Amino acid sequence: MTRGADARTAPDVLPRGVPGHDEEVGMRSRRHPARPLVALLAAGALTAASSAASPAVAPTAAVPASPTGTHPHVPAPAYPLGTLLPEPVTDPDDASLRLGLAPHHDLARRLNELVATSDRVSAQVVGSSVEGRDLVLVTLTAPEGPDEAREQDRLRDRILADPVRAARDQELRERYKVPVLITANLHGNEWEGTDAALRLVEEWATSDDPDVLQTLESTRVHLMVSANPDGRVGNSRRNAAGFDLNRDLLTVSQPETRALRDVVVRTQPAMVLDVHGYVNGPLVEPTTPPHGENYEYDLFLKHAWPNALGIEEAILGLGLDDGDGVRPPQVPLRDWDEGWDDWPPIFLPQYAALHGAVAHTVEVPLRVNNASYDLPEEELRRRAAVNVDVARAAMGATLDYVRDHREELIADQVEIFRRGTAGEVQRPVPEGLFGVVGPEDVSVTKYPRAYVVPAGGRQRSAPAAARLVRHLLDHGVQVERAEAPVVVDGTTYPEGSWVVDLHQARRGVAHALLGQGTDLSDRVEAMYDISGWSLGLLWGADVVPVRPGSGDGWDVPRAPVGTVPGQGQVAPSSRGWVLELADPADVRALGQLLSWEVGATLLPDGTVHLPVSAAWAVEQVADDHGVHLAGASAAQAEAAGTEEAAVLARPPVVGVAATAEERWVLTDMGLTVRPVGTDELNEGLDLSDLDTLYVSTGLAMDQLDEEARAEVRSFLAEGGGLVARGAAANHLEDALDLLDVTVVAGPGDANGVVAVTDEDGPVAGDGPGHTFVYGPRWFTDLPDDVHVEQRFADDPLVSGHWRPGGTGPDAAAGEAVLVRGTTDSGGRVVLIGSEPLFRAHPLGQHAVVARALLWTGLLPP
């Protein structure tokens, strides 16, 4: 499936109400029964942009300005590009081969043959995967000379930068090539979209069909033929780092999603088709409500609905039936009540919609992955061939729609951007539209006037603010620097603060990234995936919305931002310096400092003291990581020499039993990670070389043999630390009687952004005040020697889906969500009921986990 189950559930389990392969689920009728532009960057430039360090790694990297002041832009060469792709060595173990599909090593060879023989086909490398495989973008279009390529560049820029003029531009309507983006294989073991895309390229490379020729003259078709080549080769839904890439389009932590984001921003597609599997009958979006709040749904649905019907007709035209194992196509907007919403823009099509695209997910029907991969090869190849036909039919129908509705698609993308620049209110979808729109589909968003990201401010917010602004620029959002102090609601922020004016074309992108989101708990019974996210609340920066009534003190002279200068600062001091460890950048800086053996000391309050002799190193890490180092107080300098402090020779060695994303975050912060789990312990793993454990999943005490259980207990008895999160906090507290607290579990599907209050201890510190939950937990009946570091606020849910009653947010209000204490045998323990590392997104909470690991693993007992 394009979205599928989270790591906490089996990957083949569908949400309630979602018909899936091998399930006899009756569809629930809602209201009726079921029935181009500017050219790309040159290959080298785009590859470089796509392989840049993640925003979590390099918060202060410079980003050159584009003509619109929003994103790098370099004019592309004429089409065809004429470049050939590197051809990888043959891999006989490529999982695609068993299905009779194209292995990754064959893609470049086949594409190079087309590039060499057709003037309609261009191919370029736009990034590389975690394991170093090329990410390839193919472009199909009629030949363009340099002048025409520049003209397309100019017209694309006009749509974005001056949509009012673009709406009146007759030349644009006549000459602009509509950009289409087709993506496949974003989930690595959903293979067939890649082969359908190859078939399309091979057929169109030489076709003399008049419709094909007309489409090539009026369209640029961009195809990301395999967006997850590591998963394709290795038979994995996720990439090689363990991330579901179709959940990473806002956070963009992975190289594959960075490449995809860059392609969306640069090509500015008017239509996007993302091919996945497996739902039977074939599923074609648009979706059930609630609908994404940050795109213009009236203009989106105007095209998404008829295109979906065209795709449905094309699939039915294949003549597939029960004998083939294929049920009739289904369109969730028409056929379901709920269960397949487009609310969170973490999925590629929903993310692309923020950029003015009409976007669809299409799910091919016959499962060939997971347990089905073990079916007889003949049956697998039959199923895969059917799926390729379905995907190819969807692509053909979509391109037919674009050709036949080219001017309307252009006009409506221009109108989306015009509404943004004018700051107009959204227009609701007319109830009853197409006979499928009901009152539950009709809603609008109230945008703030602007956002301010203050400069300076607290020590913890400096690297976070720089990282956030860089991230906004990378997504194509316009950011400006205030040339005078900014006043919002009576508070003055210094000159140099960043301003995001929402009177801009990509206001939907900006608001999706910075806004707090919406509480959806009373709108639907259940959501498909997460329902709350917010870089503004979860990334550690201070972000101030400017709302009606906030005054106009924010509207000062401003200059466009094209680069993010270094934000590192070192205060003058004669007592040394203190590193707060309040941001992932601080944790990385600490790792660098420890590698230089500068005499760092972990203080009992969770901060790190650096001596005067480390001045050279302090200046260097401030430059390298954009961190702020405050001068040490007399009390802090004195504390560095006490028995309660710990001289740090190295980062803690952490045994990790957790999700792949959590392991990635801990490693990304520079911590030393060792795998620990039930199997490893039963095989005799010795824990004595570890300082502490981080456990969220994969370590079950009731599945350990006697010697393994004794090893865990001995580790804790001898002073080893433990940080346990989520269900593991329940399990390990019950099995080991760690802190003698009661663990209360909230609903397993409750998720979203929650407000918390920090108690300013050695673990939580002065946190950003918000974290993320998915299946929240909290701790009650606390003994006197257990310390609360973080509590849910009195009204905890800010955005997401967590229904009241029972163990709802009202029951969690004011309860402890992060506690620390010491076991009877002297082991330090931290229990966490939230998801501070969830999908690498809540960056403002990542350092809390690092501090917990330091506190449990390195401070003296």
PDB file of C-alpha atoms in Angstrom, residues 218-304:
ATOM      1  CA  SER A 218       2.546  20.489 -25.115  1.00  0.00           C
ATOM      2  CA  THR A 219       3.863  18.629 -22.069  1.00  0.00           C
ATOM      3  CA  ARG A 220       6.993  17.664 -20.240  1.00  0.00           C
ATOM      4  CA  VAL A 221       6.545  14.251 -18.660  1.00  0.00           C
ATOM      5  CA  HIS A 222       9.028  13.715 -15.823  1.00  0.00           C
ATOM      6  CA  LEU A 223       9.316  10.174 -14.488  1.00  0.00           C
ATOM      7  CA  MET A 224      11.122   9.170 -11.296  1.00  0.00           C
ATOM      8  CA  VAL A 225      11.350   5.585 -12.434  1.00  0.00           C
ATOM      9  CA  SER A 226      12.522   4.119  -9.114  1.00  0.00           C
ATOM     10  CA  ALA A 227      12.372   6.389  -6.083  1.00  0.00           C
ATOM     11  CA  ASN A 228      13.644   3.696  -3.680  1.00  0.00           C
ATOM     12  CA  PRO A 229      16.184   1.543  -5.525  1.00  0.00           C
ATOM     13  CA  ASP A 230      17.654   0.079  -2.324  1.00  0.00           C
ATOM     14  CA  GLY A 231      14.243  -1.244  -1.357  1.00  0.00           C
ATOM     15  CA  ARG A 232      13.652  -2.498  -4.906  1.00  0.00           C
ATOM     16  CA  VAL A 233      16.825  -4.541  -4.868  1.00  0.00           C
ATOM     17  CA  GLY A 234      16.445  -5.736  -1.279  1.00  0.00           C
ATOM     18  CA  ASN A 235      12.701  -6.527  -1.250  1.00  0.00           C
ATOM     19  CA  SER A 236      11.962  -3.915   1.405  1.00  0.00           C
ATOM     20  CA  ARG A 237       9.172  -1.389   1.687  1.00  0.00           C
ATOM     21  CA  ARG A 238      11.564   0.991   3.436  1.00  0.00           C
ATOM     22  CA  ASN A 239      14.857   2.455   2.344  1.00  0.00           C
ATOM     23  CA  ALA A 240      18.182   1.105   3.554  1.00  0.00           C
ATOM     24  CA  ALA A 241      18.053   3.340   6.641  1.00  0.00           C
ATOM     25  CA  GLY A 242      14.694   1.841   7.607  1.00  0.00           C
ATOM     26  CA  PHE A 243      12.511   4.838   6.713  1.00  0.00           C
ATOM     27  CA  ASP A 244       9.132   4.714   5.018  1.00  0.00           C
ATOM     28  CA  LEU A 245       9.892   7.353   2.390  1.00  0.00           C
ATOM     29  CA  ASN A 246       6.207   8.059   1.811  1.00  0.00           C
ATOM     30  CA  ARG A 247       6.059   9.467   5.352  1.00  0.00           C
ATOM     31  CA  ASP A 248       9.116  11.713   5.030  1.00  0.00           C
ATOM     32  CA  LEU A 249       8.116  14.454   2.569  1.00  0.00           C
ATOM     33  CA  LEU A 250       7.855  17.200   5.222  1.00  0.00           C
ATOM     34  CA  THR A 251      10.757  16.150   7.424  1.00  0.00           C
ATOM     35  CA  VAL A 252      12.922  15.158   4.431  1.00  0.00           C
ATOM     36  CA  SER A 253      15.494  13.304   6.512  1.00  0.00           C
ATOM     37  CA  GLN A 254      16.546  10.889   3.758  1.00  0.00           C
ATOM     38  CA  PRO A 255      18.496  11.396   0.520  1.00  0.00           C
ATOM     39  CA  GLU A 256      15.725   9.847  -1.558  1.00  0.00           C
ATOM     40  CA  THR A 257      13.083  12.252  -0.252  1.00  0.00           C
ATOM     41  CA  ARG A 258      15.423  15.209  -0.625  1.00  0.00           C
ATOM     42  CA  ALA A 259      15.798  14.336  -4.292  1.00  0.00           C
ATOM     43  CA  LEU A 260      12.024  13.995  -4.685  1.00  0.00           C
ATOM     44  CA  ARG A 261      11.375  17.296  -2.945  1.00  0.00           C
ATOM     45  CA  ASP A 262      13.877  19.044  -5.190  1.00  0.00           C
ATOM     46  CA  VAL A 263      12.244  17.598  -8.299  1.00  0.00           C
ATOM     47  CA  VAL A 264       8.795  18.786  -7.158  1.00  0.00           C
ATOM     48  CA  VAL A 265      10.060  22.279  -6.321  1.00  0.00           C
ATOM     49  CA  ARG A 266      11.995  22.674  -9.554  1.00  0.00           C
ATOM     50  CA  THR A 267       9.579  21.136 -12.039  1.00  0.00           C
ATOM     51  CA  GLN A 268       6.471  22.650 -10.414  1.00  0.00           C
ATOM     52  CA  PRO A 269       4.208  19.883 -11.776  1.00  0.00           C
ATOM     53  CA  ALA A 270       0.569  20.571 -12.542  1.00  0.00           C
ATOM     54  CA  MET A 271      -0.243  16.838 -12.355  1.00  0.00           C
ATOM     55  CA  VAL A 272       1.356  14.101 -10.232  1.00  0.00           C
ATOM     56  CA  LEU A 273       0.732  10.360 -10.341  1.00  0.00           C
ATOM     57  CA  ASP A 274       2.364   8.145  -7.691  1.00  0.00           C
ATOM     58  CA  VAL A 275       2.084   4.384  -8.291  1.00  0.00           C
ATOM     59  CA  HIS A 276       1.969   1.942  -5.371  1.00  0.00           C
ATOM     60  CA  GLY A 277       0.398  -1.392  -4.385  1.00  0.00           C
ATOM     61  CA  TYR A 278      -1.449  -3.387  -3.264  1.00  0.00           C
ATOM     62  CA  VAL A 279      -5.192  -2.741  -2.883  1.00  0.00           C
ATOM     63  CA  ASN A 280      -7.771  -4.802  -4.725  1.00  0.00           C
ATOM     64  CA  GLY A 281      -9.706  -3.514  -6.612  1.00  0.00           C
ATOM     65  CA  PRO A 282      -7.255  -0.966  -7.870  1.00  0.00           C
ATOM     66  CA  LEU A 283      -7.524   2.209  -5.804  1.00  0.00           C
ATOM     67  CA  VAL A 284      -7.508   5.648  -7.386  1.00  0.00           C
ATOM     68  CA  GLU A 285      -7.521   8.856  -5.336  1.00  0.00           C
ATOM     69  CA  PRO A 286      -9.167  11.404  -4.515  1.00  0.00           C
ATOM     70  CA  THR A 287      -9.675  10.438  -0.927  1.00  0.00           C
ATOM     71  CA  THR A 288     -12.097  10.341   1.930  1.00  0.00           C
ATOM     72  CA  PRO A 289     -12.300  13.342   4.279  1.00  0.00           C
ATOM     73  CA  PRO A 290     -10.798  15.095   6.123  1.00  0.00           C
ATOM     74  CA  HIS A 291      -8.988  16.753   3.244  1.00  0.00           C
ATOM     75  CA  GLY A 292      -5.661  18.514   3.521  1.00  0.00           C
ATOM     76  CA  GLU A 293      -6.222  21.975   4.911  1.00  0.00           C
ATOM     77  CA  ASN A 294      -3.436  23.754   3.085  1.00  0.00           C
ATOM     78  CA  TYR A 295      -4.296  23.331  -0.573  1.00  0.00           C
ATOM     79  CA  GLU A 296      -7.067  24.798  -2.666  1.00  0.00           C
ATOM     80  CA  TYR A 297      -9.351  21.788  -2.703  1.00  0.00           C
ATOM     81  CA  ASP A 298     -11.957  23.321  -4.997  1.00  0.00           C
ATOM     82  CA  LEU A 299      -9.394  23.645  -7.789  1.00  0.00           C
ATOM     83  CA  PHE A 300      -7.784  20.324  -6.892  1.00  0.00           C
ATOM     84  CA  LEU A 301     -11.016  18.337  -7.035  1.00  0.00           C
ATOM     85  CA  LYS A 302     -12.099  20.049 -10.254  1.00  0.00           C
ATOM     86  CA  HIS A 303      -9.450  17.933 -12.024  1.00  0.00           C
ATOM     87  CA  ALA A 304      -8.785  15.068  -9.619  1.00  0.00           C
TER      88      ALA A 304
END
